[in-house]
Amino acid sequence: MNEVKLMKGNEAIAEAAIRAGVDVYFGYPITPQSEIIEHLMLEKPHERTGMVVLQAESEIAAINMVYGAAACGKMAMTSSSSPGISLKMEGISYIAASELPCLIVNVVRGGPGLGTIQPSQSDYFQAVKGGGHGDYRLIVLAPSTVQEMADFVELSFELAFKYRNPVMILSDGIIGQMMEKVVLPPQRQRLSDEEVERRYKSWATTGKTADRERNIITSLELKPERQEQHNINLQDKYKKISENEIRYEEFNCEDADYIFVAFGSSARICQKAILIGKEEGYNLGLLRPISLWPFPSNIINEIADRVGGMLVVEMNAGQMVEDVLLAVNGKVKVKHFGRFGGMIPSPREVFIAIKQKIIGGKNGK
Amino acid sequence: MTEEIIIAGFGGQGVLSMGKILAYSGIMQDREVSWMPSYGPEMRGGTANVTVIISDVRISSPVLTEYDTAIILNQQSMDKFEKDVKKGGLLIYDPNGIIRKPVRKDIDIYTIEGAKEAAKIGNSKTFNMIVLGAYLKVNPIVKMENVLKGLRKSLPERHHHLIPLNEKAIKMGAKKVNNVQKHCC
């Protein structure tokens, strides 16, 4: 079972979805994530687990198919890249409003617009601040290795069903396209219809039985008093998620004089920049948020007490840096360094940036 | 030990699969590996390159701008990557089609007549394995037995009858690789 495979991040997500016992995948191809649907089609999951894989006529159709399947208590997912995710936003807002579980994978490419097919992290705001309309939140996980691409599929569904909330895996073209070692999870059985009914009959549309009221899935409530109460309930849920589901990884944050804050593939680049720094006598660290929402504000605030400054490295024009600034609340200097439009910063470039923007004239201790 | 390699040439030369076999060989030797392709609107005849990292420790950035080794298979790639080899690093190239030879003095340079030797073997597709053999002769980061295991892993089963031919090509590359310069400074 613990066979080590060499896989692309996209393939790892697809294979992990089959193994997690996902019921349905609906998607539409777009670079740099087309290997997800390609792998699913090649593997014939219908024969392996009974999983349905369907290429929809558009991204909009795909997310609404997810909406329907999720309403029935099924494990439903879709994937796309930036322009395709924008198309899905209406559906995502509806799913969040209807409090349904599902997984949305965004393998980000450079924008805005059709942009480029090269990697980027410029959909951070869209993922963590809304994207669709209304006061809703997605749980957003940012993998930085192919192993995490695989591991986060099951984690996403666990969280999605625990909170009845859509979860997004926010990846990018680097993690999607690169191959690394991956240990795949064991194969799980898909839930039977009876099991789905047993577990989720309090909310899912599994077919009304005589002993209960109808379950109605809707995002519409015309009475403002009731819509306000629905919003209050959502906010209570988001508060609970914020208290319980923060995930991050620290590299040398205990002793570092200065740290990087970076997620996904940028965090990998920063790890190399730390090594370059070490050779030149600098003691640097890295805080890598894994859950982008909820955001690990408290730990960043704590680290701010003991470092001389933080450089937020992102493949965008400065998005997560706003959340870091809020977390740090003026305690230390926080600056942003980014490349965008599909350009990837080099580790040396990142190291030079922290020297110039954060460390300044002082040398590393 | 961390070895950071760029393999660059034309699409269709087997650049990506050579990287994949090297990465798989690394896994067979219980190393950490990463394989990051240039992806884009490239196609057969366009340029293709892949960054392969093989390491004893957790791999940091899969995307690099300086390399221990550059394996160069066309002129465009020579123009692009010669300057990115680390000082004291290694450059291996197939002189076939190279008009402007490398000029760096601070790196080791080897040539391998991959295209010519593949023609002698009678199968142009063995080209990338000849080049791989040349590289592994100069820098034996993975053992031959692990390369063969890696081949078995990365080739679909219907192509397994070609493994002996690939092995022959790797050995041919190891035999024919030619040192043209040791770094001076």
Coordinates of N, CA and C in Angstrom, one line a residue, chain A residues 81-270:
Chain A
S81 N -8.6 26.2 -13.5 CA -7.5 27.2 -13.3 C -8.2 28.6 -13.4
S82 N -7.5 29.5 -12.9 CA -8.0 30.9 -12.7 C -9.2 31.4 -13.5
P83 N -9.1 31.5 -14.9 CA -10.3 32.0 -15.6 C -11.5 31.1 -15.4
G84 N -11.3 29.8 -15.3 CA -12.4 28.9 -15.1 C -13.0 29.0 -13.7
I85 N -12.1 29.3 -12.7 CA -12.6 29.5 -11.4 C -13.5 30.7 -11.3
S86 N -13.1 31.8 -12.0 CA -13.9 33.0 -12.0 C -15.3 32.6 -12.5
L87 N -15.4 31.8 -13.6 CA -16.7 31.4 -14.1 C -17.5 30.7 -13.0
K88 N -16.9 30.0 -12.1 CA -17.6 29.1 -11.1 C -18.1 30.0 -9.9
M89 N -17.7 31.2 -9.9 CA -17.9 32.0 -8.6 C -19.4 32.1 -8.2
E90 N -20.3 32.3 -9.2 CA -21.7 32.4 -8.8 C -22.1 31.1 -8.1
G91 N -21.7 29.9 -8.7 CA -22.1 28.7 -8.1 C -21.5 28.4 -6.7
I92 N -20.2 28.9 -6.6 CA -19.6 28.7 -5.3 C -20.3 29.5 -4.2
S93 N -20.7 30.7 -4.5 CA -21.5 31.5 -3.6 C -22.8 30.8 -3.2
Y94 N -23.4 30.2 -4.2 CA -24.7 29.5 -3.9 C -24.4 28.3 -3.0
I95 N -23.4 27.6 -3.3 CA -23.1 26.4 -2.5 C -22.7 26.8 -1.0
A96 N -21.9 27.9 -0.9 CA -21.6 28.3 0.4 C -22.9 28.8 1.2
A97 N -23.8 29.5 0.5 CA -25.0 30.0 1.1 C -25.9 28.8 1.5
S98 N -25.9 27.7 0.7 CA -26.7 26.6 0.9 C -26.1 25.6 1.9
E99 N -24.9 26.0 2.4 CA -24.1 25.2 3.4 C -24.0 23.7 2.9
L100 N -23.3 23.6 1.8 CA -23.1 22.2 1.2 C -21.6 22.0 1.2
P101 N -21.2 20.7 1.4 CA -19.8 20.3 1.3 C -19.4 20.0 -0.1
C102 N -18.2 20.5 -0.5 CA -17.7 20.1 -1.8 C -16.2 20.5 -1.8
L103 N -15.5 20.1 -2.8 CA -14.1 20.5 -3.0 C -13.9 21.1 -4.4
I104 N -13.3 22.3 -4.4 CA -13.0 23.0 -5.6 C -11.4 23.2 -5.6
V105 N -10.8 22.7 -6.7 CA -9.4 22.8 -6.8 C -9.1 24.0 -7.8
N106 N -8.2 24.9 -7.4 CA -7.8 25.9 -8.4 C -6.3 25.8 -8.5
V107 N -5.8 25.4 -9.7 CA -4.4 25.4 -10.0 C -4.1 26.7 -10.8
V108 N -3.7 27.7 -10.0 CA -3.7 29.0 -10.4 C -2.7 29.3 -11.5
R109 N -3.1 30.1 -12.5 CA -2.2 30.6 -13.6 C -2.3 32.1 -13.5
G110 N -1.4 32.8 -14.3 CA -1.3 34.2 -14.2 C -2.5 34.9 -14.8
G111 N -2.9 36.0 -14.2 CA -4.0 36.8 -14.7 C -3.6 38.2 -14.7
P112 N -4.5 39.2 -14.8 CA -6.0 39.0 -14.9 C -6.4 38.5 -16.3
G113 N -7.7 38.3 -16.5 CA -8.2 37.9 -17.8 C -7.8 36.5 -18.1
L114 N -7.7 36.3 -19.4 CA -7.1 34.9 -19.8 C -5.7 34.8 -19.4
G115 N -5.0 35.9 -19.3 CA -3.7 36.0 -18.7 C -2.7 35.1 -19.4
T116 N -2.1 34.1 -18.6 CA -1.1 33.3 -19.2 C -1.3 31.9 -18.6
I117 N -0.6 30.9 -19.2 CA -0.8 29.6 -18.6 C 0.3 29.3 -17.5
Q118 N 1.2 30.2 -17.3 CA 2.3 30.0 -16.4 C 1.8 30.2 -14.9
P119 N 2.6 29.7 -14.0 CA 2.1 29.7 -12.6 C 2.0 31.1 -12.0
S120 N 1.1 31.2 -11.0 CA 0.9 32.5 -10.3 C 0.1 32.2 -9.0
Q121 N 0.1 33.2 -8.1 CA -0.7 33.1 -6.9 C -1.6 34.2 -6.8
S122 N -2.0 34.8 -7.9 CA -2.8 36.0 -7.9 C -4.3 35.8 -7.7
D123 N -4.7 34.6 -7.3 CA -6.1 34.3 -7.0 C -6.3 34.2 -5.4
Y124 N -5.3 34.7 -4.7 CA -5.4 34.6 -3.2 C -6.6 35.4 -2.7
F125 N -6.8 36.7 -3.1 CA -7.9 37.5 -2.7 C -9.2 36.8 -3.1
Q126 N -9.3 36.3 -4.3 CA -10.5 35.6 -4.8 C -10.9 34.5 -3.9
A127 N -9.8 33.7 -3.5 CA -10.1 32.5 -2.7 C -10.5 32.8 -1.3
V128 N -9.8 33.7 -0.7 CA -10.0 33.9 0.8 C -10.9 35.0 1.2
K129 N -11.1 36.0 0.2 CA -12.0 37.1 0.6 C -13.4 37.1 0.0
G130 N -13.7 36.0 -0.8 CA -15.0 36.0 -1.4 C -14.8 35.5 -2.8
G131 N -14.8 36.4 -3.8 CA -14.8 36.0 -5.1 C -16.2 36.0 -5.7
G132 N -17.0 35.2 -5.1 CA -18.5 35.3 -5.4 C -19.0 36.4 -4.5
H133 N -20.4 36.6 -4.6 CA -21.0 37.7 -3.8 C -21.4 37.2 -2.4
G134 N -21.6 38.2 -1.5 CA -22.2 37.9 -0.2 C -21.1 37.5 0.8
D135 N -21.5 37.6 2.1 CA -20.6 37.3 3.2 C -20.4 35.8 3.4
Y136 N -19.6 35.2 2.6 CA -19.3 33.8 2.8 C -17.8 33.6 2.9
R137 N -17.4 32.4 3.4 CA -16.0 32.0 3.4 C -15.8 30.6 2.9
L138 N -14.8 30.4 2.2 CA -14.3 29.1 1.8 C -13.2 28.7 2.8
I139 N -13.1 27.4 3.1 CA -11.9 26.9 3.8 C -10.9 26.8 2.7
V140 N -9.7 27.4 2.8 CA -8.8 27.4 1.7 C -7.4 26.7 2.2
L141 N -7.0 25.7 1.5 CA -5.8 25.0 1.8 C -4.8 25.2 0.7
A142 N -3.5 25.5 1.1 CA -2.5 25.7 0.0 C -1.4 24.7 0.1
P143 N -1.4 23.7 -0.7 CA -0.3 22.7 -0.7 C 1.0 23.3 -1.3
S144 N 2.1 22.7 -0.8 CA 3.4 23.2 -1.3 C 4.2 22.0 -1.9
T145 N 3.6 20.8 -1.8 CA 4.3 19.6 -2.3 C 3.3 18.8 -3.0
V146 N 3.8 17.8 -3.9 CA 2.9 16.9 -4.5 C 2.2 16.0 -3.5
Q147 N 3.0 15.7 -2.4 CA 2.4 14.8 -1.4 C 1.2 15.6 -0.7
E148 N 1.3 16.9 -0.5 CA 0.2 17.6 0.0 C -1.0 17.7 -0.9
M149 N -0.7 17.7 -2.2 CA -1.8 17.7 -3.2 C -2.6 16.5 -3.0
A150 N -2.0 15.4 -2.8 CA -2.7 14.1 -2.5 C -3.4 14.1 -1.1
D151 N -2.6 14.5 -0.1 CA -3.1 14.4 1.3 C -4.3 15.4 1.5
F152 N -4.3 16.5 0.8 CA -5.3 17.5 1.1 C -6.7 17.2 0.5
V153 N -6.8 16.2 -0.4 CA -8.1 15.8 -0.9 C -9.0 15.3 0.2
E154 N -8.4 14.3 0.9 CA -9.2 13.7 2.0 C -9.5 14.7 3.1
L155 N -8.4 15.4 3.4 CA -8.6 16.5 4.5 C -9.7 17.5 4.1
S156 N -9.7 17.9 2.8 CA -10.7 18.8 2.3 C -12.1 18.3 2.6
F157 N -12.3 17.0 2.2 CA -13.7 16.4 2.3 C -14.1 16.3 3.8
E158 N -13.1 15.9 4.6 CA -13.3 15.8 6.0 C -13.8 17.2 6.6
L159 N -13.1 18.2 6.2 CA -13.5 19.6 6.7 C -14.9 20.0 6.1
A160 N -15.0 19.7 4.8 CA -16.2 20.1 4.1 C -17.5 19.5 4.7
F161 N -17.4 18.2 5.1 CA -18.6 17.6 5.7 C -18.7 18.0 7.1
K162 N -17.6 18.2 7.8 CA -17.6 18.6 9.2 C -18.4 19.9 9.4
Y163 N -18.1 20.8 8.5 CA -18.7 22.2 8.6 C -19.8 22.4 7.6
R164 N -20.0 21.5 6.7 CA -20.9 21.7 5.6 C -20.6 23.0 4.9
N165 N -19.4 23.0 4.4 CA -18.8 24.2 3.7 C -17.9 23.9 2.6
P166 N -18.0 24.6 1.5 CA -17.1 24.3 0.4 C -15.6 24.5 0.8
V167 N -14.7 23.7 0.3 CA -13.3 23.8 0.6 C -12.6 24.0 -0.7
M168 N -11.6 24.9 -0.7 CA -10.8 25.1 -2.0 C -9.4 24.7 -1.7
I169 N -8.8 23.9 -2.6 CA -7.4 23.7 -2.6 C -6.8 24.7 -3.6
L170 N -6.0 25.7 -3.1 CA -5.4 26.7 -3.9 C -4.0 26.3 -4.2
S171 N -3.8 25.8 -5.4 CA -2.5 25.4 -5.8 C -2.0 26.3 -6.9
D172 N -1.0 25.9 -7.7 CA -0.5 26.7 -8.8 C 0.1 25.9 -9.8
G173 N 0.5 26.5 -11.0 CA 1.0 25.7 -12.1 C 2.3 25.0 -11.7
I174 N 3.1 25.5 -10.8 CA 4.3 24.7 -10.4 C 4.0 23.4 -9.7
I175 N 3.2 23.5 -8.7 CA 2.8 22.3 -7.9 C 2.0 21.3 -8.8
G176 N 1.2 21.9 -9.6 CA 0.3 21.1 -10.5 C 1.2 20.3 -11.5
Q177 N 2.2 21.0 -12.1 CA 2.9 20.4 -13.2 C 4.2 19.6 -12.8
M178 N 4.7 19.8 -11.6 CA 5.9 19.2 -11.2 C 5.7 17.8 -10.7
M179 N 6.7 16.9 -10.8 CA 6.6 15.6 -10.3 C 7.5 15.5 -9.1
E180 N 6.9 14.8 -8.1 CA 7.7 14.5 -6.9 C 7.3 13.1 -6.4
K181 N 8.0 12.6 -5.4 CA 7.6 11.4 -4.7 C 6.3 11.6 -4.0
V182 N 5.4 10.6 -4.1 CA 4.2 10.7 -3.3 C 3.8 9.3 -2.9
V183 N 3.4 9.2 -1.6 CA 2.8 8.0 -1.1 C 1.3 8.2 -1.0
L184 N 0.6 7.4 -1.8 CA -0.9 7.6 -1.9 C -1.6 6.9 -0.8
P185 N -2.8 7.5 -0.4 CA -3.6 7.0 0.7 C -4.2 5.6 0.2
P186 N -4.6 4.8 1.1 CA -5.3 3.6 0.8 C -6.6 3.8 0.1
Q187 N -7.1 2.9 -0.7 CA -8.4 3.0 -1.3 C -9.5 2.9 -0.3
R188 N -10.4 3.9 -0.3 CA -11.6 3.8 0.5 C -12.8 3.5 -0.3
Q189 N -13.8 2.8 0.3 CA -15.0 2.5 -0.4 C -15.8 3.8 -0.5
R190 N -16.6 4.0 -1.6 CA -17.6 5.1 -1.7 C -18.7 4.7 -0.7
L191 N -19.4 5.7 -0.2 CA -20.5 5.4 0.7 C -21.7 4.9 -0.1
S192 N -22.4 4.0 0.4 CA -23.6 3.5 -0.2 C -24.7 4.6 0.0
D193 N -25.7 4.5 -0.9 CA -26.8 5.4 -0.7 C -27.5 5.4 0.7
E194 N -27.5 4.1 1.2 CA -28.1 3.9 2.5 C -27.3 4.7 3.6
E195 N -25.9 4.5 3.4 CA -25.0 5.2 4.4 C -25.1 6.7 4.3
V196 N -25.2 7.2 3.1 CA -25.4 8.6 2.9 C -26.7 9.1 3.6
E197 N -27.7 8.4 3.4 CA -29.0 8.7 4.0 C -28.9 8.7 5.5
R198 N -28.2 7.6 6.0 CA -28.1 7.5 7.5 C -27.3 8.7 8.1
R199 N -26.2 9.0 7.4 CA -25.3 10.1 7.9 C -25.9 11.5 7.7
Y200 N -26.5 11.7 6.6 CA -26.8 13.1 6.2 C -28.3 13.5 6.0
K201 N -29.1 12.6 6.5 CA -30.6 12.8 6.3 C -31.1 14.1 6.9
S202 N -30.3 14.7 7.9 CA -30.8 15.9 8.5 C -30.8 17.1 7.5
W203 N -30.0 16.9 6.5 CA -29.9 18.1 5.5 C -30.0 17.7 4.1
A204 N -29.5 16.5 3.7 CA -29.3 16.1 2.3 C -30.7 15.7 1.7
T205 N -30.8 16.0 0.4 CA -32.0 15.6 -0.3 C -31.8 14.1 -0.8
T206 N -32.0 13.2 0.1 CA -31.8 11.8 -0.2 C -33.1 11.1 -0.5
G207 N -34.2 11.9 -0.6 CA -35.5 11.3 -0.8 C -36.3 11.4 0.5
K208 N -37.4 12.1 0.5 CA -38.2 12.3 1.8 C -38.8 10.9 2.2
T209 N -38.7 10.7 3.5 CA -39.4 9.5 4.0 C -40.5 10.0 5.0
A210 N -41.4 9.1 5.3 CA -42.6 9.5 6.1 C -42.2 10.1 7.5
D211 N -41.1 9.7 8.0 CA -40.7 10.1 9.4 C -40.1 11.4 9.5
R212 N -39.9 12.1 8.4 CA -39.3 13.4 8.5 C -39.8 14.5 7.5
E213 N -39.5 15.7 7.8 CA -39.8 16.8 6.9 C -39.0 16.8 5.7
R214 N -39.4 17.5 4.7 CA -38.6 17.6 3.5 C -37.3 18.4 3.8
N215 N -36.2 18.1 3.2 CA -35.0 18.9 3.2 C -35.0 19.8 2.0
I216 N -34.9 21.1 2.3 CA -34.9 22.0 1.2 C -33.5 22.7 1.1
I217 N -33.0 22.6 -0.1 CA -31.7 23.2 -0.4 C -31.9 24.5 -1.2
T218 N -31.6 25.6 -0.6 CA -31.8 26.9 -1.4 C -30.8 27.9 -0.8
S219 N -30.5 28.9 -1.7 CA -29.8 30.0 -1.2 C -30.6 31.3 -1.2
L220 N -31.9 31.1 -1.4 CA -32.8 32.2 -1.4 C -33.7 32.3 -0.2
E221 N -33.7 33.5 0.4 CA -34.6 33.8 1.6 C -35.0 35.3 1.5
L222 N -36.3 35.5 1.1 CA -36.7 36.8 0.8 C -37.0 37.7 2.0
K223 N -37.3 37.0 3.1 CA -37.5 37.8 4.3 C -36.2 38.2 4.9
P224 N -35.9 39.5 5.0 CA -34.6 40.0 5.5 C -34.3 39.5 6.9
E225 N -35.3 39.4 7.8 CA -35.1 39.0 9.1 C -34.5 37.6 9.1
R226 N -35.1 36.7 8.3 CA -34.6 35.3 8.3 C -33.2 35.3 7.5
Q227 N -33.1 36.1 6.5 CA -31.8 36.1 5.8 C -30.7 36.6 6.8
E228 N -31.0 37.6 7.6 CA -30.0 38.1 8.6 C -29.6 36.9 9.5
Q229 N -30.7 36.2 10.0 CA -30.4 35.1 10.9 C -29.5 34.1 10.3
H230 N -29.8 33.8 9.0 CA -29.0 32.8 8.2 C -27.5 33.3 8.2
N231 N -27.3 34.6 7.9 CA -26.0 35.2 7.9 C -25.3 35.1 9.3
I232 N -26.1 35.3 10.4 CA -25.5 35.2 11.7 C -25.1 33.8 12.0
N233 N -25.9 32.8 11.5 CA -25.5 31.4 11.7 C -24.2 31.1 10.9
L234 N -24.2 31.6 9.7 CA -22.9 31.4 8.9 C -21.7 32.0 9.6
Q235 N -21.9 33.2 10.1 CA -20.7 33.8 10.8 C -20.3 33.0 12.0
D236 N -21.3 32.5 12.7 CA -21.0 31.6 13.9 C -20.1 30.4 13.5
K237 N -20.6 29.8 12.4 CA -19.8 28.7 11.8 C -18.4 29.1 11.4
Y238 N -18.3 30.2 10.8 CA -16.9 30.7 10.3 C -16.1 30.9 11.5
K239 N -16.7 31.4 12.6 CA -15.9 31.7 13.8 C -15.4 30.4 14.4
K240 N -16.2 29.4 14.4 CA -15.8 28.0 14.9 C -14.7 27.5 14.0
I241 N -14.8 27.6 12.7 CA -13.7 27.2 11.8 C -12.4 27.9 12.1
S242 N -12.5 29.2 12.3 CA -11.3 30.0 12.6 C -10.7 29.6 13.9
E243 N -11.5 29.1 14.8 CA -10.9 28.7 16.1 C -10.2 27.3 16.0
N244 N -10.7 26.5 15.1 CA -10.3 25.1 15.1 C -9.4 24.6 14.0
E245 N -9.4 25.3 12.9 CA -8.9 24.7 11.7 C -7.7 25.5 11.1
I246 N -6.9 26.1 11.9 CA -5.7 26.8 11.4 C -4.6 25.9 11.3
R247 N -4.0 25.9 10.1 CA -2.8 25.1 9.9 C -1.7 25.9 9.3
Y248 N -0.5 25.6 9.7 CA 0.7 26.2 9.2 C 2.0 25.4 9.5
E249 N 3.1 25.8 8.8 CA 4.3 25.1 9.1 C 5.4 26.1 9.3
E250 N 6.3 25.8 10.3 CA 7.3 26.8 10.6 C 8.7 26.2 10.3
F251 N 9.5 27.0 9.7 CA 10.9 26.6 9.4 C 11.8 27.6 10.2
N252 N 12.5 27.1 11.2 CA 13.5 27.9 11.9 C 12.9 29.2 12.4
C253 N 11.6 29.2 12.8 CA 11.0 30.5 13.3 C 11.4 30.8 14.7
E254 N 11.9 29.8 15.4 CA 12.3 30.0 16.8 C 13.5 30.9 16.9
D255 N 14.5 30.6 16.1 CA 15.8 31.4 16.2 C 16.0 32.5 15.2
A256 N 15.2 32.5 14.1 CA 15.5 33.4 13.0 C 15.5 34.8 13.4
D257 N 16.4 35.6 12.8 CA 16.4 37.0 13.0 C 15.3 37.7 12.1
Y258 N 15.1 37.2 11.0 CA 14.0 37.7 10.1 C 13.3 36.5 9.4
I259 N 12.1 36.7 9.1 CA 11.4 35.5 8.4 C 10.7 35.9 7.1
F260 N 10.6 34.9 6.3 CA 9.7 35.0 5.1 C 8.3 34.5 5.6
V261 N 7.3 35.1 5.0 CA 5.9 34.5 5.1 C 5.5 34.2 3.6
A262 N 5.2 32.9 3.3 CA 4.9 32.5 2.0 C 4.1 31.2 2.0
F263 N 3.3 31.1 1.0 CA 2.5 29.8 0.9 C 2.8 29.1 -0.5
G264 N 2.4 27.9 -0.5 CA 2.5 27.1 -1.8 C 3.9 27.1 -2.3
S265 N 4.0 27.2 -3.6 CA 5.4 27.1 -4.3 C 6.3 28.2 -3.9
S266 N 5.8 29.4 -3.5 CA 6.6 30.5 -3.1 C 7.4 30.1 -1.8
A267 N 6.7 29.3 -1.0 CA 7.3 28.8 0.3 C 8.5 27.9 0.0
R268 N 8.4 27.2 -1.1 CA 9.5 26.3 -1.5 C 10.7 27.2 -1.9
I269 N 10.4 28.2 -2.7 CA 11.5 29.1 -3.1 C 12.1 29.8 -1.9
C270 N 11.3 30.2 -0.9 CA 11.9 30.8 0.3 C 12.8 29.8 1.0

